[in-house]
C-alpha cells in the first residue's frame, strides 16, 4: 500500500503514513516493523494514527513511534475532556494532533435538524437552537463559525482537517479561518451549554441504524 501510494502520487517518499487501526500499536508485529523499516530508509517521514476514540489516541500518545495523530472532535463530543487524554495531549512534545469532523458531517454547521439521524437521547431541534443562540452570543456569524472557533480554541489542537474539492472551496476555507477563535473562557461557557449526546450518535457509521 505504501508503494502504491508513492506510485499514485508520483513521489519518492511520503511525509506521513497514517494507520487506520490501532491494533499495530499494542505489541510487536510485522506491520509496525515494516513501517519502521521504511521510515529508516527515508521512504516514510513519520508514522501516525487516525484514532477513533480517546483510548486509541492515548495508545498513540504513549507509543514512541507515533508522531502524528488525527482524531474526530467537535463541540458535542465531550469524550476528549477526560483528563487521561488531555494530560497526555498537553505534554506530547513534538507530536502533532489534527482534528477532523468538526461539523459532524455537516450536521452542526447548516443541516436542517429535521434531516439529522434519529436516536434516543438526541433532540436535533433543541441542539440546533442552542448552537444558534450560542453563535450569536459569542459574536459568530453562524453555527459553522462557532464550530470552527471552538475547536481552534483548544490548546491541544495543532490543526483542523477540512475536505475540499475545488480551488474555490480552498480559498473560502482559508478565509473562514481568518477570524479569531474563542478564548478559553468563551470555550468553557460553550461547553457548559452543550447537551450530552450518546457516544454512539457521534459515530456516523451508526446513523443508518439510528
CSV table of C-alpha atoms in Angstrom, one decimal:
chain,number,residue,atom,x,y,z
A,1,UNK,CA,0.0,0.0,0.0
A,2,UNK,CA,2.8,2.4,0.7
A,3,UNK,CA,4.4,1.9,-2.6
A,4,UNK,CA,1.1,2.0,-4.4
A,5,UNK,CA,0.6,5.4,-2.8
A,6,UNK,CA,4.1,6.5,-3.9
A,7,UNK,CA,3.2,5.5,-7.5
A,8,UNK,CA,-0.1,7.2,-7.5
A,9,UNK,CA,1.4,10.4,-6.1
A,10,UNK,CA,4.5,10.2,-8.3
A,11,UNK,CA,6.7,10.7,-5.3
A,12,UNK,CA,9.7,9.1,-3.9
A,13,UNK,CA,8.7,9.5,-0.2
A,14,UNK,CA,5.6,10.1,2.0
A,15,UNK,CA,5.7,12.8,4.7
A,16,UNK,CA,3.2,10.9,6.9
A,17,UNK,CA,1.7,7.4,6.8
A,18,UNK,CA,-1.4,7.1,9.0
A,19,UNK,CA,-2.5,3.8,10.4
A,20,UNK,CA,-6.3,3.5,10.2
A,21,UNK,CA,-6.5,0.9,13.1
A,22,UNK,CA,-4.8,1.0,16.5
A,23,UNK,CA,-4.0,-2.7,16.9
A,24,UNK,CA,-0.5,-2.5,15.5
A,25,UNK,CA,0.4,-0.3,18.5
A,26,UNK,CA,-0.4,-3.0,21.0
A,27,UNK,CA,2.7,-5.1,20.6
A,28,UNK,CA,5.4,-6.3,18.3
A,29,UNK,CA,4.0,-7.1,14.8
A,30,UNK,CA,5.0,-7.2,11.1
A,31,UNK,CA,3.0,-4.1,10.2
A,32,UNK,CA,4.9,-1.8,12.6
A,33,UNK,CA,8.2,-3.5,11.9
A,34,UNK,CA,7.8,-2.8,8.2
A,35,UNK,CA,6.7,0.8,8.7
A,36,UNK,CA,9.7,1.4,10.9
A,37,UNK,CA,12.0,-0.2,8.3
A,38,UNK,CA,10.5,2.1,5.6
A,39,UNK,CA,11.0,5.1,7.9
A,40,UNK,CA,14.6,4.2,8.5
A,41,UNK,CA,15.1,4.0,4.7
A,42,UNK,CA,13.6,7.5,4.3
A,43,UNK,CA,10.5,6.3,2.4
A,44,UNK,CA,8.3,7.4,5.2
A,45,UNK,CA,8.8,10.7,7.1
A,46,UNK,CA,6.7,10.0,10.2
A,47,UNK,CA,4.2,7.4,11.3
A,48,UNK,CA,0.7,8.4,12.5
A,49,UNK,CA,-2.6,7.0,13.7
A,50,UNK,CA,-6.1,8.0,12.7
A,51,UNK,CA,-7.7,7.5,16.1
A,52,UNK,CA,-11.4,6.8,16.6
A,53,UNK,CA,-11.6,7.1,20.4
A,54,UNK,CA,-9.7,8.6,23.4
A,55,UNK,CA,-8.4,5.1,24.2
A,56,UNK,CA,-6.8,4.8,20.8
A,57,UNK,CA,-5.4,8.3,21.0
A,58,UNK,CA,-3.9,7.6,24.4
A,59,UNK,CA,-2.4,4.4,23.0
A,60,UNK,CA,-0.8,6.6,20.2
A,61,UNK,CA,0.4,9.2,22.6
A,62,UNK,CA,2.1,6.6,24.7
A,63,UNK,CA,3.8,4.9,21.7
A,64,UNK,CA,7.3,6.1,20.9
A,65,UNK,CA,6.9,5.5,17.1
A,66,UNK,CA,3.8,7.6,16.6
A,67,UNK,CA,4.4,11.2,15.9
A,68,UNK,CA,1.2,12.3,14.2
A,69,UNK,CA,-2.4,11.8,15.5
A,70,UNK,CA,-5.7,12.6,13.8
A,71,UNK,CA,-9.0,12.3,15.7
A,72,UNK,CA,-12.7,13.3,15.4
A,73,UNK,CA,-13.6,16.3,17.6
A,74,UNK,CA,-16.4,18.8,17.7
A,75,UNK,CA,-18.3,20.8,20.3
A,76,UNK,CA,-20.8,18.0,21.1
A,77,UNK,CA,-18.0,15.4,21.6
A,78,UNK,CA,-17.2,15.5,25.3
A,79,UNK,CA,-15.2,12.3,25.3
A,80,UNK,CA,-11.9,14.3,24.8
A,81,UNK,CA,-12.3,16.3,28.0
A,82,UNK,CA,-11.2,13.3,30.0
A,83,UNK,CA,-8.1,14.2,32.0
A,84,UNK,CA,-6.4,10.9,31.0
A,85,UNK,CA,-6.3,12.1,27.4
A,86,UNK,CA,-5.8,15.8,28.0
A,87,UNK,CA,-2.9,15.4,30.3
A,88,UNK,CA,-1.0,13.4,27.7
A,89,UNK,CA,-2.1,15.6,24.8
A,90,UNK,CA,-0.8,18.7,26.5
A,91,UNK,CA,2.6,17.0,27.3
A,92,UNK,CA,3.0,15.4,23.9
A,93,UNK,CA,6.2,17.3,22.9
A,94,UNK,CA,6.7,17.4,19.2
A,95,UNK,CA,3.8,15.1,18.3
A,96,UNK,CA,1.2,16.7,16.1
A,97,UNK,CA,-2.6,16.4,16.7
A,98,UNK,CA,-5.0,17.2,14.0
A,99,UNK,CA,-8.8,17.0,14.4
A,100,UNK,CA,-11.4,16.1,11.8
A,101,UNK,CA,-15.3,16.0,11.8
A,102,UNK,CA,-15.6,19.4,13.4
A,103,UNK,CA,-19.0,19.9,11.7
A,104,UNK,CA,-20.1,16.2,12.3
A,105,UNK,CA,-20.8,15.5,8.7
A,106,UNK,CA,-22.3,19.0,8.3
A,107,UNK,CA,-25.0,18.5,10.9
A,108,UNK,CA,-23.7,21.1,13.3
A,109,UNK,CA,-22.9,23.6,10.6
A,110,UNK,CA,-26.0,24.1,8.4
A,111,UNK,CA,-28.0,20.9,8.2
A,112,UNK,CA,-31.8,21.2,8.9
A,113,UNK,CA,-32.4,19.4,12.2
A,114,UNK,CA,-35.2,17.5,10.5
A,115,UNK,CA,-32.6,15.8,8.5
A,116,UNK,CA,-30.5,14.7,11.5
A,117,UNK,CA,-30.3,11.0,12.3
A,118,UNK,CA,-32.8,10.0,15.0
A,119,UNK,CA,-31.7,8.3,18.2
A,120,UNK,CA,-33.0,8.2,21.7
A,121,UNK,CA,-31.4,10.9,23.9
A,122,UNK,CA,-30.8,13.3,21.0
A,123,UNK,CA,-33.1,16.3,20.3
A,124,UNK,CA,-31.9,17.8,17.0
A,125,UNK,CA,-34.1,20.9,17.1
A,126,UNK,CA,-33.0,21.8,20.6
A,127,UNK,CA,-29.3,21.3,19.8
A,128,UNK,CA,-29.6,23.4,16.6
A,129,UNK,CA,-31.4,26.2,18.6
A,130,UNK,CA,-28.7,26.1,21.3
A,131,UNK,CA,-26.0,26.3,18.7
A,132,UNK,CA,-27.7,29.3,17.0
A,133,UNK,CA,-28.1,31.2,20.2
A,134,UNK,CA,-24.5,30.4,21.3
A,135,UNK,CA,-23.2,31.6,18.0
A,136,UNK,CA,-24.9,34.9,18.3
A,137,UNK,CA,-23.8,35.3,22.0
A,138,UNK,CA,-20.2,34.7,21.0
A,139,UNK,CA,-20.3,37.1,18.1
A,140,UNK,CA,-20.0,34.3,15.5
A,141,UNK,CA,-21.7,34.7,12.1
A,142,UNK,CA,-23.4,31.2,12.2
A,143,UNK,CA,-23.2,27.7,13.6
A,144,UNK,CA,-20.3,26.7,11.3
A,145,UNK,CA,-18.3,29.7,12.5
A,146,UNK,CA,-19.0,28.7,16.1
A,147,UNK,CA,-17.8,25.2,15.4
A,148,UNK,CA,-14.5,26.4,14.0
A,149,UNK,CA,-13.9,29.0,16.7
A,150,UNK,CA,-14.5,26.4,19.4
A,151,UNK,CA,-12.2,23.8,18.0
A,152,UNK,CA,-9.4,26.3,17.4
A,153,UNK,CA,-9.6,27.5,21.0
A,154,UNK,CA,-8.4,24.1,22.2
A,155,UNK,CA,-4.8,24.4,23.3
A,156,UNK,CA,-4.0,20.8,22.4
A,157,UNK,CA,-5.2,21.1,18.7
A,158,UNK,CA,-2.5,21.8,16.2
A,159,UNK,CA,-4.6,21.8,13.1
A,160,UNK,CA,-8.1,21.2,11.6
A,161,UNK,CA,-8.7,18.8,8.7
A,162,UNK,CA,-11.4,20.1,6.3
A,163,UNK,CA,-12.0,18.4,2.9
A,164,UNK,CA,-12.0,20.5,-0.3
A,165,UNK,CA,-12.7,19.5,-3.9
A,166,UNK,CA,-12.1,22.8,-5.7
A,167,UNK,CA,-9.8,25.8,-5.6
A,168,UNK,CA,-12.8,28.0,-4.7
A,169,UNK,CA,-13.6,25.8,-1.7
A,170,UNK,CA,-9.9,26.0,-0.6
A,171,UNK,CA,-10.0,29.8,-0.8
A,172,UNK,CA,-13.3,30.0,1.1
A,173,UNK,CA,-12.0,27.8,3.8
A,174,UNK,CA,-8.8,29.8,4.2
A,175,UNK,CA,-10.9,33.0,4.5
A,176,UNK,CA,-13.1,31.3,7.1
A,177,UNK,CA,-10.1,30.8,9.4
A,178,UNK,CA,-9.1,34.4,9.4
A,179,UNK,CA,-11.4,35.5,12.3
A,180,UNK,CA,-10.1,34.8,15.8
A,181,UNK,CA,-11.0,31.7,17.8
A,182,UNK,CA,-12.9,31.8,21.0
A,183,UNK,CA,-10.9,32.5,24.1
A,184,UNK,CA,-10.6,29.9,26.9
A,185,UNK,CA,-13.4,31.4,29.0
A,186,UNK,CA,-15.8,31.5,26.0
A,187,UNK,CA,-15.0,27.9,25.1
A,188,UNK,CA,-15.7,26.8,28.7
A,189,UNK,CA,-19.1,28.6,28.7
A,190,UNK,CA,-20.0,27.0,25.4
A,191,UNK,CA,-19.1,23.5,26.7
A,192,UNK,CA,-21.4,24.0,29.7
A,193,UNK,CA,-24.3,24.9,27.3
A,194,UNK,CA,-23.9,21.9,25.1
A,195,UNK,CA,-26.0,18.8,25.9
A,196,UNK,CA,-24.6,15.4,26.3
A,197,UNK,CA,-25.4,13.0,23.5
A,198,UNK,CA,-24.9,9.3,23.3
A,199,UNK,CA,-21.4,8.3,22.3
A,200,UNK,CA,-22.9,6.0,19.7
A,201,UNK,CA,-24.5,9.0,17.9
A,202,UNK,CA,-21.1,10.7,17.5
A,203,UNK,CA,-20.1,8.0,15.0
A,204,UNK,CA,-21.7,8.4,11.6
A,205,UNK,CA,-21.3,4.7,10.9
A,206,UNK,CA,-24.1,4.2,13.4
A,207,UNK,CA,-26.6,6.6,11.8
A,208,UNK,CA,-28.1,4.1,9.3
A,209,UNK,CA,-29.4,2.1,12.3
A,210,UNK,CA,-30.3,5.1,14.4
